[in-house]
């Protein structure tokens, strides 16, 4: 007797479309919808702002016909959905448009501002991870004792003190009084234009060009804002590490490992932390993504020409092409880091493969 | 142990941060200035109308007529050496100076000057109105603005304007002379070089633009062949430092030579620093209240009069505005031709109460005051709220971003607005045109001067302002403007309160920085350090 075995579509071997394709397809649709929603919400927020974009460009004194012409050029006389559709069609073609204010292509602006944010965010996240994870572990291991209290107080300060205040006090102390770091800006004037921009990341470009004095000056400038942002992400990372570690240290396998005679360091750093790294990857990725949005207040205090400042400034001038372009980049960073953490997740956790 | 490398890394990072060198002093031949420059949207003189942009092009371009740093109140020839008026006062013939060169090396000719003015009209950007009011349009500008030969520029106007008014218009940013050949080389799709000139310079001024990074910095380099000789510094770097206290710290450390946006409270702390000098420069900006005449109470003359007695002009100018403002109560700033300097009003609550009682509102009324959310607007608004409150007028403050305030103002949706106004060119018509003229008060009017925004219907006053700009006799013209100012001072929707001054702080070795009365009479070429 012939027996026909049917497998539900897409689940068995040899099914069409294969499971992998389905997964990728679903992912693509999710990402597309995410971006569409992101752009739409940003667009609507921009349009409900009580600022007239034409006024932002022309100032207060343009003649009426100039005003009308610019409104028409910006498409502001079209219905809202029509304006959004026009933007979407252009964006899909890879054209993010030109900044309404400066007339520069948004993509060129982003190329100028994003590297500054990337540099600062990377510096901060490295600091946050390198110091935050061990601090979290330390606090968890010494639960209830002074190291734990110390870490908790540090974390609390990191959470609760406004960043612009930390920035100003930091400048006053380390720059003005102690002379340990350089002031606001990315480089001293004397070092500007010494190195041709390549990636836009000054630390990288100066090393590539072999200009060590520029590298040192850039380092002197980034240390303070980078450390302050690093402190904020450290606070988050240390707190999360602590609570994950506490959960992990109470597990039976930890007791078993100790009973078997493994060294305490191996139990903690290898086995317990190894398991903690799985959820921590997501925490760190999200933390990095937040930093990549651009820290407006830090960028303001430290005259750091980054993406956060760019988007905020554009928003206050109702320059929605620039805001949408910037938002898209932030969205790409978020989605990209999420995907990356998913991939890392499967690396750390065999069950997820 | 695993912790060891981590510990080493931590120590290493700490040491690395400690071992970095302390910031270097600014280079001897470079002026480094901190200033808010995020308002710059273009550096094309046909388009520039923002404060910082105006300042930049004043140092990059020579104008047909101009004010010089040696005397920022005297109108002199820029690229024009001499001028004469013929043809019933409607034809202006200007001789161009000999031997002038652009940064490119091209000679400066009357053709460049004609091209520059024609370009302003053809591009038709915001400041074009300054010259289009002379009767020039896209269709006729080719005939009315022309180069007779390389050294002679001939301008024809279509109305009998006072000659001083016409020459003043040519001293505005739109009177900047651009290098025709250079600009034409960069023309794309008939844009008259606009796309290129937004971020580049092609002038004959004391500096040439090296780079403008929006919201970040402007860098200019000295032009060694400038007609008055090379500027004293080789490079000027203007950096956007958005936080005033960061500007102050950098100035005190010597990382910058000059800070332009330090707030008054911080200036007080800087006074004792022997390395820093605070310079005070009178400006032409006027701070005023606009009272919307659509408001049921504000439209009453006695209420308007009462409000004039409910502002603590001197109290503010002597305390939190000290050094930044002086009391001024007329629509044309002091220090200029035909300015009215009388200040008849002061805080007098009893008098105001009596006026309010006569107006039928003895207990006051609630009213909203729109203002920008930065200094000094917040402080001024709070003082006004307090003094008006003493007479029963309950003021609700509505702070917002300045562009938001202006959007609302232009829609006539405010009750009272607190704003400032600065002249577009140094002729009293510039302000009379907006404070004393309102040709059409209907809601859909095309022109929206300040009088319109406050819904103030003034056909009689509009005629007087129109007559003043045509008057050829300078003394008569002066009297006409004085009368207009008095009328508006005594009864109008405008409560003009202050004229501003700029306080710029420099390291003590910085000398000869010149900041004239307007935003585009700020000059770097005499600065030494």
JSON list of C-alpha atoms in Angstrom, two decimals, chain B residues 77 111 127 154 156-157 175 197 367 403 429:
[
{"chain": "B", "resi": 77, "resn": "UNK", "atom": "CA", "xyz": [31.94, 104.31, -1.48]},
{"chain": "B", "resi": 111, "resn": "UNK", "atom": "CA", "xyz": [30.10, 94.83, -15.30]},
{"chain": "B", "resi": 127, "resn": "UNK", "atom": "CA", "xyz": [16.64, 90.32, 0.64]},
{"chain": "B", "resi": 154, "resn": "UNK", "atom": "CA", "xyz": [24.53, 103.39, -14.32]},
{"chain": "B", "resi": 156, "resn": "UNK", "atom": "CA", "xyz": [17.96, 104.10, -13.08]},
{"chain": "B", "resi": 157, "resn": "UNK", "atom": "CA", "xyz": [15.14, 104.08, -10.54]},
{"chain": "B", "resi": 175, "resn": "UNK", "atom": "CA", "xyz": [25.02, 95.47, -2.78]},
{"chain": "B", "resi": 197, "resn": "UNK", "atom": "CA", "xyz": [27.96, 80.50, -4.13]},
{"chain": "B", "resi": 367, "resn": "UNK", "atom": "CA", "xyz": [-3.91, 88.43, 28.46]},
{"chain": "B", "resi": 403, "resn": "UNK", "atom": "CA", "xyz": [10.24, 80.69, 14.80]},
{"chain": "B", "resi": 429, "resn": "UNK", "atom": "CA", "xyz": [12.55, 104.12, 5.95]}
]
